[in-house]
PDB file of C-alpha atoms and ligand atoms in Angstrom:
ATOM      1  CA  UNK V   1      79.864  67.960 101.600  1.00 44.00           C
ATOM      2  CA  UNK V   2      81.539  70.916  99.825  1.00 61.00           C
ATOM      3  CA  UNK V   3      79.252  73.042  97.663  1.00 78.00           C
ATOM      4  CA  UNK V   4      80.546  72.828  94.047  1.00 90.00           C
ATOM      5  CA  UNK V   5      79.002  76.186  93.092  1.00 96.00           C
ATOM      6  CA  UNK V   6      81.087  78.015  95.698  1.00 98.00           C
ATOM      7  CA  UNK V   7      84.510  79.034  94.372  1.00 98.00           C
ATOM      8  CA  UNK V   8      87.125  81.560  95.547  1.00 98.00           C
ATOM      9  CA  UNK V   9      86.525  85.180  94.543  1.00 98.00           C
ATOM     10  CA  UNK V  10      88.879  86.006  91.680  1.00 97.00           C
ATOM     11  CA  UNK V  11      89.382  88.875  89.213  1.00 96.00           C
ATOM     12  CA  UNK V  12      86.735  87.461  86.850  1.00 96.00           C
ATOM     13  CA  UNK V  13      83.994  87.833  89.460  1.00 97.00           C
ATOM     14  CA  UNK V  14      84.997  91.239  90.894  1.00 97.00           C
ATOM     15  CA  UNK V  15      82.538  93.164  88.702  1.00 97.00           C
ATOM     16  CA  UNK V  16      79.662  90.813  89.599  1.00 98.00           C
ATOM     17  CA  UNK V  17      80.508  91.117  93.309  1.00 98.00           C
ATOM     18  CA  UNK V  18      80.524  94.912  92.977  1.00 96.00           C
ATOM     19  CA  UNK V  19      77.102  94.826  91.329  1.00 96.00           C
ATOM     20  CA  UNK V  20      75.646  92.506  94.005  1.00 97.00           C
ATOM     21  CA  UNK V  21      77.110  94.757  96.724  1.00 96.00           C
ATOM     22  CA  UNK V  22      75.622  97.894  95.149  1.00 94.00           C
ATOM     23  CA  UNK V  23      72.198  96.285  94.718  1.00 94.00           C
ATOM     24  CA  UNK V  24      72.050  94.419  98.053  1.00 95.00           C
ATOM     25  CA  UNK V  25      73.806  96.831 100.429  1.00 93.00           C
ATOM     26  CA  UNK V  26      72.617 100.070  98.913  1.00 82.00           C
ATOM     27  CA  UNK V  27      72.663 102.121 102.130  1.00 77.00           C
ATOM     28  CA  UNK V  28      76.320 101.558 103.057  1.00 76.00           C
ATOM     29  CA  UNK V  29      79.176 104.031 102.715  1.00 80.00           C
ATOM     30  CA  UNK V  30      81.136 101.750 100.377  1.00 84.00           C
ATOM     31  CA  UNK V  31      78.108 101.515  98.044  1.00 84.00           C
ATOM     32  CA  UNK V  32      77.966 105.293  97.928  1.00 83.00           C
ATOM     33  CA  UNK V  33      81.482 105.307  96.412  1.00 86.00           C
ATOM     34  CA  UNK V  34      80.076 103.593  93.320  1.00 87.00           C
ATOM     35  CA  UNK V  35      80.433 100.378  91.370  1.00 89.00           C
ATOM     36  CA  UNK V  36      83.859 101.156  89.858  1.00 90.00           C
ATOM     37  CA  UNK V  37      85.308 101.662  93.348  1.00 90.00           C
ATOM     38  CA  UNK V  38      83.661  98.436  94.574  1.00 94.00           C
ATOM     39  CA  UNK V  39      85.073  96.526  91.601  1.00 94.00           C
ATOM     40  CA  UNK V  40      88.563  97.765  92.487  1.00 93.00           C
ATOM     41  CA  UNK V  41      87.972  96.776  96.110  1.00 94.00           C
ATOM     42  CA  UNK V  42      86.925  93.236  95.134  1.00 96.00           C
ATOM     43  CA  UNK V  43      89.884  92.982  92.758  1.00 95.00           C
ATOM     44  CA  UNK V  44      92.115  93.967  95.692  1.00 95.00           C
ATOM     45  CA  UNK V  45      90.667  91.718  98.439  1.00 96.00           C
ATOM     46  CA  UNK V  46      91.939  88.339  97.128  1.00 97.00           C
ATOM     47  CA  UNK V  47      95.307  89.875  96.200  1.00 95.00           C
ATOM     48  CA  UNK V  48      95.936  90.781  99.849  1.00 97.00           C
ATOM     49  CA  UNK V  49      97.343  88.195 102.272  1.00 97.00           C
ATOM     50  CA  UNK V  50      94.749  89.282 104.877  1.00 98.00           C
ATOM     51  CA  UNK V  51      91.778  88.999 102.529  1.00 98.00           C
ATOM     52  CA  UNK V  52      89.736  86.370 100.739  1.00 98.00           C
ATOM     53  CA  UNK V  53      86.283  85.856  99.349  1.00 98.00           C
ATOM     54  CA  UNK V  54      83.957  83.353  97.717  1.00 98.00           C
ATOM     55  CA  UNK V  55      81.292  83.525  95.053  1.00 98.00           C
ATOM     56  CA  UNK V  56      78.371  81.290  94.171  1.00 98.00           C
ATOM     57  CA  UNK V  57      78.540  80.654  90.406  1.00 97.00           C
ATOM     58  CA  UNK V  58      75.844  78.900  88.380  1.00 97.00           C
ATOM     59  CA  UNK V  59      76.947  76.379  85.710  1.00 95.00           C
ATOM     60  CA  UNK V  60      76.252  79.063  83.060  1.00 93.00           C
ATOM     61  CA  UNK V  61      78.663  81.469  84.822  1.00 94.00           C
ATOM     62  CA  UNK V  62      76.079  83.722  86.506  1.00 96.00           C
ATOM     63  CA  UNK V  63      77.261  84.912  89.919  1.00 98.00           C
ATOM     64  CA  UNK V  64      74.381  84.690  92.421  1.00 98.00           C
ATOM     65  CA  UNK V  65      76.202  85.725  95.576  1.00 98.00           C
ATOM     66  CA  UNK V  66      79.521  86.675  97.118  1.00 98.00           C
ATOM     67  CA  UNK V  67      81.210  87.029 100.495  1.00 98.00           C
ATOM     68  CA  UNK V  68      84.356  89.040 101.300  1.00 98.00           C
ATOM     69  CA  UNK V  69      86.416  88.561 104.467  1.00 98.00           C
ATOM     70  CA  UNK V  70      89.475  89.885 106.270  1.00 98.00           C
ATOM     71  CA  UNK V  71      91.754  88.237 108.834  1.00 98.00           C
ATOM     72  CA  UNK V  72      92.069  91.798 110.139  1.00 96.00           C
ATOM     73  CA  UNK V  73      90.089  94.614 108.549  1.00 93.00           C
ATOM     74  CA  UNK V  74      92.702  97.255 109.404  1.00 92.00           C
ATOM     75  CA  UNK V  75      95.485  95.120 107.912  1.00 95.00           C
ATOM     76  CA  UNK V  76      93.418  94.394 104.794  1.00 95.00           C
ATOM     77  CA  UNK V  77      92.703  98.101 104.173  1.00 91.00           C
ATOM     78  CA  UNK V  78      96.418  98.894 104.476  1.00 92.00           C
ATOM     79  CA  UNK V  79      97.410  96.050 102.141  1.00 95.00           C
ATOM     80  CA  UNK V  80      94.704  97.029  99.619  1.00 93.00           C
ATOM     81  CA  UNK V  81      95.780 100.679  99.636  1.00 89.00           C
ATOM     82  CA  UNK V  82      99.422  99.685  99.122  1.00 90.00           C
ATOM     83  CA  UNK V  83      98.599  97.300  96.285  1.00 89.00           C
ATOM     84  CA  UNK V  84      95.749  99.057  94.506  1.00 85.00           C
ATOM     85  CA  UNK V  85      95.391 102.451  96.208  1.00 81.00           C
ATOM     86  CA  UNK V  86      95.658 104.397  92.960  1.00 80.00           C
ATOM     87  CA  UNK V  87      93.101 102.238  91.143  1.00 85.00           C
ATOM     88  CA  UNK V  88      90.733 102.460  94.136  1.00 83.00           C
ATOM     89  CA  UNK V  89      91.099 106.248  94.455  1.00 80.00           C
ATOM     90  CA  UNK V  90      90.642 106.917  90.726  1.00 76.00           C
ATOM     91  CA  UNK V  91      86.869 106.164  90.479  1.00 76.00           C
ATOM     92  CA  UNK V  92      86.122 108.316  93.553  1.00 73.00           C
ATOM     93  CA  UNK V  93      88.565 111.145  92.747  1.00 70.00           C
ATOM     94  CA  UNK V  94      85.722 113.522  91.866  1.00 65.00           C
ATOM     95  CA  UNK V  95      84.287 113.569  95.387  1.00 67.00           C
ATOM     96  CA  UNK V  96      87.082 112.058  97.495  1.00 66.00           C
ATOM     97  CA  UNK V  97      87.966 115.390  99.059  1.00 68.00           C
ATOM     98  CA  UNK V  98      84.452 116.513  99.951  1.00 70.00           C
ATOM     99  CA  UNK V  99      84.269 117.017 103.743  1.00 73.00           C
ATOM    100  CA  UNK V 100      81.305 114.620 104.150  1.00 71.00           C
ATOM    101  CA  UNK V 101      83.045 111.860 102.157  1.00 68.00           C
ATOM    102  CA  UNK V 102      86.319 112.352 104.014  1.00 67.00           C
ATOM    103  CA  UNK V 103      84.512 112.217 107.364  1.00 69.00           C
ATOM    104  CA  UNK V 104      82.770 108.933 106.498  1.00 69.00           C
ATOM    105  CA  UNK V 105      85.999 107.494 105.089  1.00 67.00           C
ATOM    106  CA  UNK V 106      87.895 108.305 108.281  1.00 69.00           C
ATOM    107  CA  UNK V 107      85.050 106.757 110.332  1.00 66.00           C
ATOM    108  CA  UNK V 108      85.229 103.642 108.141  1.00 67.00           C
ATOM    109  CA  UNK V 109      89.021 103.364 108.431  1.00 66.00           C
ATOM    110  CA  UNK V 110      88.923 103.981 112.206  1.00 67.00           C
ATOM    111  CA  UNK V 111      86.017 101.618 112.824  1.00 65.00           C
ATOM    112  CA  UNK V 112      88.176  98.428 113.249  1.00 62.00           C
ATOM    113  CA  UNK V 113      90.099  99.952 116.172  1.00 63.00           C
ATOM    114  CA  UNK V 114      86.978 101.572 117.639  1.00 63.00           C
ATOM    115  CA  UNK V 115      84.688  98.545 117.989  1.00 63.00           C
ATOM    116  CA  UNK V 116      86.772  97.294 120.870  1.00 61.00           C
ATOM    117  CA  UNK V 117      89.875  95.258 121.495  1.00 67.00           C
ATOM    118  CA  UNK V 118      87.725  92.485 122.978  1.00 85.00           C
ATOM    119  CA  UNK V 119      86.288  91.624 119.586  1.00 94.00           C
ATOM    120  CA  UNK V 120      88.089  89.393 117.086  1.00 96.00           C
ATOM    121  CA  UNK V 121      90.112  91.191 114.399  1.00 95.00           C
ATOM    122  CA  UNK V 122      88.779  88.843 111.716  1.00 97.00           C
ATOM    123  CA  UNK V 123      85.641  90.021 109.971  1.00 97.00           C
ATOM    124  CA  UNK V 124      83.071  89.198 107.340  1.00 98.00           C
ATOM    125  CA  UNK V 125      83.221  92.473 105.403  1.00 97.00           C
ATOM    126  CA  UNK V 126      80.258  91.955 103.106  1.00 97.00           C
ATOM    127  CA  UNK V 127      77.872  89.332 101.826  1.00 98.00           C
ATOM    128  CA  UNK V 128      75.099  89.674  99.278  1.00 98.00           C
ATOM    129  CA  UNK V 129      72.915  87.297  97.319  1.00 98.00           C
ATOM    130  CA  UNK V 130      70.971  88.261  94.209  1.00 98.00           C
ATOM    131  CA  UNK V 131      67.416  89.196  95.263  1.00 97.00           C
ATOM    132  CA  UNK V 132      65.790  86.399  93.212  1.00 96.00           C
ATOM    133  CA  UNK V 133      68.156  83.750  94.650  1.00 97.00           C
ATOM    134  CA  UNK V 134      67.638  84.514  98.345  1.00 98.00           C
ATOM    135  CA  UNK V 135      66.193  82.013 100.805  1.00 97.00           C
ATOM    136  CA  UNK V 136      67.702  79.021  98.952  1.00 97.00           C
ATOM    137  CA  UNK V 137      70.841  78.432 100.975  1.00 97.00           C
ATOM    138  CA  UNK V 138      73.284  80.461  98.848  1.00 98.00           C
ATOM    139  CA  UNK V 139      74.214  82.835 101.692  1.00 98.00           C
ATOM    140  CA  UNK V 140      74.631  79.976 104.143  1.00 98.00           C
ATOM    141  CA  UNK V 141      76.910  78.059 101.731  1.00 98.00           C
ATOM    142  CA  UNK V 142      79.064  81.174 101.239  1.00 98.00           C
ATOM    143  CA  UNK V 143      79.270  81.690 105.006  1.00 98.00           C
ATOM    144  CA  UNK V 144      80.234  78.041 105.545  1.00 97.00           C
ATOM    145  CA  UNK V 145      83.067  78.389 103.004  1.00 98.00           C
ATOM    146  CA  UNK V 146      84.276  81.593 104.680  1.00 98.00           C
ATOM    147  CA  UNK V 147      84.244  80.093 108.188  1.00 98.00           C
ATOM    148  CA  UNK V 148      86.100  77.057 106.913  1.00 98.00           C
ATOM    149  CA  UNK V 149      88.772  79.279 105.341  1.00 98.00           C
ATOM    150  CA  UNK V 150      89.088  81.298 108.569  1.00 98.00           C
ATOM    151  CA  UNK V 151      89.579  78.042 110.478  1.00 98.00           C
ATOM    152  CA  UNK V 152      92.185  76.881 107.928  1.00 98.00           C
ATOM    153  CA  UNK V 153      94.049  80.156 108.582  1.00 98.00           C
ATOM    154  CA  UNK V 154      93.937  79.374 112.335  1.00 97.00           C
ATOM    155  CA  UNK V 155      91.465  82.202 112.970  1.00 98.00           C
ATOM    156  CA  UNK V 156      89.305  81.023 115.861  1.00 97.00           C
ATOM    157  CA  UNK V 157      86.608  83.739 115.875  1.00 97.00           C
ATOM    158  CA  UNK V 158      85.290  86.364 113.489  1.00 97.00           C
ATOM    159  CA  UNK V 159      82.817  89.211 113.667  1.00 97.00           C
ATOM    160  CA  UNK V 160      80.359  90.884 111.358  1.00 97.00           C
ATOM    161  CA  UNK V 161      78.883  94.395 111.591  1.00 95.00           C
ATOM    162  CA  UNK V 162      75.433  95.143 110.232  1.00 95.00           C
ATOM    163  CA  UNK V 163      72.914  97.955 110.462  1.00 94.00           C
ATOM    164  CA  UNK V 164      70.490  97.212 113.316  1.00 96.00           C
ATOM    165  CA  UNK V 165      67.588  97.975 110.937  1.00 94.00           C
ATOM    166  CA  UNK V 166      68.666  95.397 108.322  1.00 95.00           C
ATOM    167  CA  UNK V 167      66.251  92.713 109.568  1.00 96.00           C
ATOM    168  CA  UNK V 168      67.040  90.172 106.832  1.00 96.00           C
ATOM    169  CA  UNK V 169      70.779  90.225 107.491  1.00 97.00           C
ATOM    170  CA  UNK V 170      70.392  90.240 111.303  1.00 98.00           C
ATOM    171  CA  UNK V 171      68.120  87.167 111.086  1.00 98.00           C
ATOM    172  CA  UNK V 172      70.490  85.507 108.632  1.00 98.00           C
ATOM    173  CA  UNK V 173      73.535  85.987 110.894  1.00 98.00           C
ATOM    174  CA  UNK V 174      71.606  84.655 113.903  1.00 98.00           C
ATOM    175  CA  UNK V 175      70.511  81.601 111.877  1.00 98.00           C
ATOM    176  CA  UNK V 176      74.158  81.050 110.915  1.00 98.00           C
ATOM    177  CA  UNK V 177      75.075  80.923 114.623  1.00 97.00           C
ATOM    178  CA  UNK V 178      76.431  84.445 115.183  1.00 98.00           C
ATOM    179  CA  UNK V 179      75.842  85.923 118.663  1.00 98.00           C
ATOM    180  CA  UNK V 180      75.213  89.632 119.239  1.00 98.00           C
ATOM    181  CA  UNK V 181      78.292  91.154 120.934  1.00 97.00           C
ATOM    182  CA  UNK V 182      77.456  94.863 120.976  1.00 95.00           C
ATOM    183  CA  UNK V 183      75.460  97.667 119.400  1.00 95.00           C
ATOM    184  CA  UNK V 184      77.050 101.021 118.673  1.00 92.00           C
ATOM    185  CA  UNK V 185      76.522 104.108 116.520  1.00 88.00           C
ATOM    186  CA  UNK V 186      78.261 104.070 113.130  1.00 82.00           C
ATOM    187  CA  UNK V 187      77.829 106.887 110.581  1.00 77.00           C
ATOM    188  CA  UNK V 188      75.035 108.115 112.901  1.00 84.00           C
ATOM    189  CA  UNK V 189      73.043 104.862 112.800  1.00 88.00           C
ATOM    190  CA  UNK V 190      72.839 101.894 115.218  1.00 95.00           C
ATOM    191  CA  UNK V 191      75.035  99.000 114.139  1.00 94.00           C
ATOM    192  CA  UNK V 192      75.049  95.465 115.560  1.00 96.00           C
ATOM    193  CA  UNK V 193      78.311  93.554 115.830  1.00 96.00           C
ATOM    194  CA  UNK V 194      78.024  89.759 115.958  1.00 98.00           C
ATOM    195  CA  UNK V 195      80.690  87.161 116.739  1.00 98.00           C
ATOM    196  CA  UNK V 196      81.005  83.461 115.872  1.00 98.00           C
ATOM    197  CA  UNK V 197      83.582  80.739 116.514  1.00 97.00           C
ATOM    198  CA  UNK V 198      84.887  79.592 113.152  1.00 96.00           C
ATOM    199  CA  UNK V 199      84.265  75.955 114.023  1.00 87.00           C
ATOM    200  CA  UNK V 200      80.680  76.542 115.155  1.00 78.00           C
ATOM    201  CA  UNK V 201      78.854  76.079 111.855  1.00 59.00           C
ATOM    202  CA  UNK V 202      78.755  72.622 110.243  1.00 48.00           C
ATOM    203  CA  UNK V 203      81.162  73.030 107.329  1.00 45.00           C
ATOM    204  CA  UNK V 204      81.201  69.777 105.435  1.00 44.00           C
TER     205      UNK V 204
HETATM  206  C1  COA D 301      71.520  88.293 104.097  1.00 63.75           C
HETATM  207  C2  COA D 301      71.550  87.453 102.813  1.00 63.75           C
HETATM  208  C3  COA D 301      73.004  87.407 102.305  1.00 63.75           C
HETATM  209  C4  COA D 301      71.086  86.023 103.139  1.00 63.75           C
HETATM  210  O1  COA D 301      71.322  85.197 101.999  1.00 63.75           O
HETATM  211  P1  COA D 301      70.315  83.999 101.607  1.00 63.75           P
HETATM  212  O2  COA D 301      70.937  83.240 100.508  1.00 63.75           O
HETATM  213  O3  COA D 301      68.963  84.523 101.377  1.00 63.75           O
HETATM  214  O4  COA D 301      70.315  83.142 102.972  1.00 63.75           O
HETATM  215  P2  COA D 301      70.054  81.576 103.090  1.00 63.75           P
HETATM  216  O5  COA D 301      68.964  81.181 102.143  1.00 63.75           O
HETATM  217  O6  COA D 301      71.335  80.844 102.941  1.00 63.75           O
HETATM  218  O7  COA D 301      69.517  81.457 104.587  1.00 63.75           O
HETATM  219  C5  COA D 301      70.304  80.904 105.642  1.00 63.75           C
HETATM  220  C6  COA D 301      69.457  80.847 106.902  1.00 63.75           C
HETATM  221  O8  COA D 301      69.084  82.184 107.261  1.00 63.75           O
HETATM  222  C7  COA D 301      67.678  82.298 107.333  1.00 63.75           C
HETATM  223  N1  COA D 301      67.268  83.578 106.789  1.00 63.75           N
HETATM  224  C8  COA D 301      67.735  84.193 105.680  1.00 63.75           C
HETATM  225  N2  COA D 301      67.082  85.373 105.489  1.00 63.75           N
HETATM  226  C9  COA D 301      66.177  85.450 106.517  1.00 63.75           C
HETATM  227  C10 COA D 301      65.190  86.402 106.872  1.00 63.75           C
HETATM  228  N3  COA D 301      64.990  87.504 106.149  1.00 63.75           N
HETATM  229  N4  COA D 301      64.430  86.165 107.991  1.00 63.75           N
HETATM  230  C11 COA D 301      64.605  85.060 108.736  1.00 63.75           C
HETATM  231  N5  COA D 301      65.545  84.111 108.437  1.00 63.75           N
HETATM  232  C12 COA D 301      66.294  84.305 107.341  1.00 63.75           C
HETATM  233  C13 COA D 301      67.156  81.183 106.414  1.00 63.75           C
HETATM  234  O9  COA D 301      65.837  80.799 106.778  1.00 63.75           O
HETATM  235  C14 COA D 301      68.158  80.097 106.675  1.00 63.75           C
HETATM  236  O10 COA D 301      67.832  79.431 107.897  1.00 63.75           O
HETATM  237  P3  COA D 301      68.025  77.825 108.050  1.00 63.75           P
HETATM  238  O11 COA D 301      69.506  77.608 108.028  1.00 63.75           O
HETATM  239  O12 COA D 301      67.407  77.532 109.349  1.00 63.75           O
HETATM  240  O13 COA D 301      67.352  77.207 106.880  1.00 63.75           O
HETATM  241  C15 COA D 301      70.600  88.053 101.735  1.00 63.75           C
HETATM  242  O14 COA D 301      69.338  88.280 102.306  1.00 63.75           O
HETATM  243  C16 COA D 301      71.104  89.358 101.132  1.00 63.75           C
HETATM  244  O15 COA D 301      71.872  89.355 100.159  1.00 63.75           O
HETATM  245  N6  COA D 301      70.673  90.501 101.667  1.00 63.75           N
HETATM  246  C17 COA D 301      71.053  91.817 101.125  1.00 63.75           C
HETATM  247  C18 COA D 301      72.518  92.125 101.408  1.00 63.75           C
HETATM  248  C19 COA D 301      72.780  92.346 102.903  1.00 63.75           C
HETATM  249  O16 COA D 301      71.984  92.918 103.619  1.00 63.75           O
HETATM  250  N7  COA D 301      73.973  91.867 103.330  1.00 63.75           N
HETATM  251  C20 COA D 301      74.379  91.988 104.719  1.00 63.75           C
HETATM  252  C21 COA D 301      74.988  93.288 105.034  1.00 63.75           C
HETATM  253  S1  COA D 301      76.765  93.190 104.850  1.00 63.75           S
END
């Protein structure tokens, strides 16, 4: 059965998604660019043909979780920069040209081509559930919606990259059916890349 609380990510939920990202994935490079940048990113994702996302919304309107995905991460970044590059650059203008920021940005932009041609281009970019709503099936429902949308777009497999030390997320991906494909260094830390067939999880 479809989960009625799960709806497509739209402009109204971009700020909530940015806040959940900042709170839940606080060690990542994108988080370090700040909430205004993340809001622009989550405004851009559903506007791009290669991107989509879902949110879990309570009847009162509170957003408890979100997921953002790309048919191809490289293509999504290009489309987002073309559509909303100025808005995305504006909040980070102050420190965009610092050598350390530039280095991490280049690593982030080059990462899709570096993780290996064997891996699927499609990717779960980010997922986060509010800390007091975890362990209740919200993340799994968001993942099911994302895999179903990938399948609808004729994407057969997708990957997800996560810090090897993020135990919660690694366990979550394994429980969702993802299989570890490789571990590599990213921004100087070990990162696991998992892969799943988009028809592997029971959708509805
Ligand atoms: C990872 C995260 C999204 C999971 O969301 P969630 O709503 O708590 O997950 P669910 O309740 O839907 O759990 C789905 C399955 O994963 C398992 N699971 C979830 N967290 C787990 C953990 N820490 N340890 C073991 N299993 C776990 C659940 O037991 C469940 O298994 P089941 O299907 O057998 O019942 C959430 O912990 C989170 O937001 N973490 C911070 C953000 C983050 O690290 N994101 C990933 C990096 S991009």
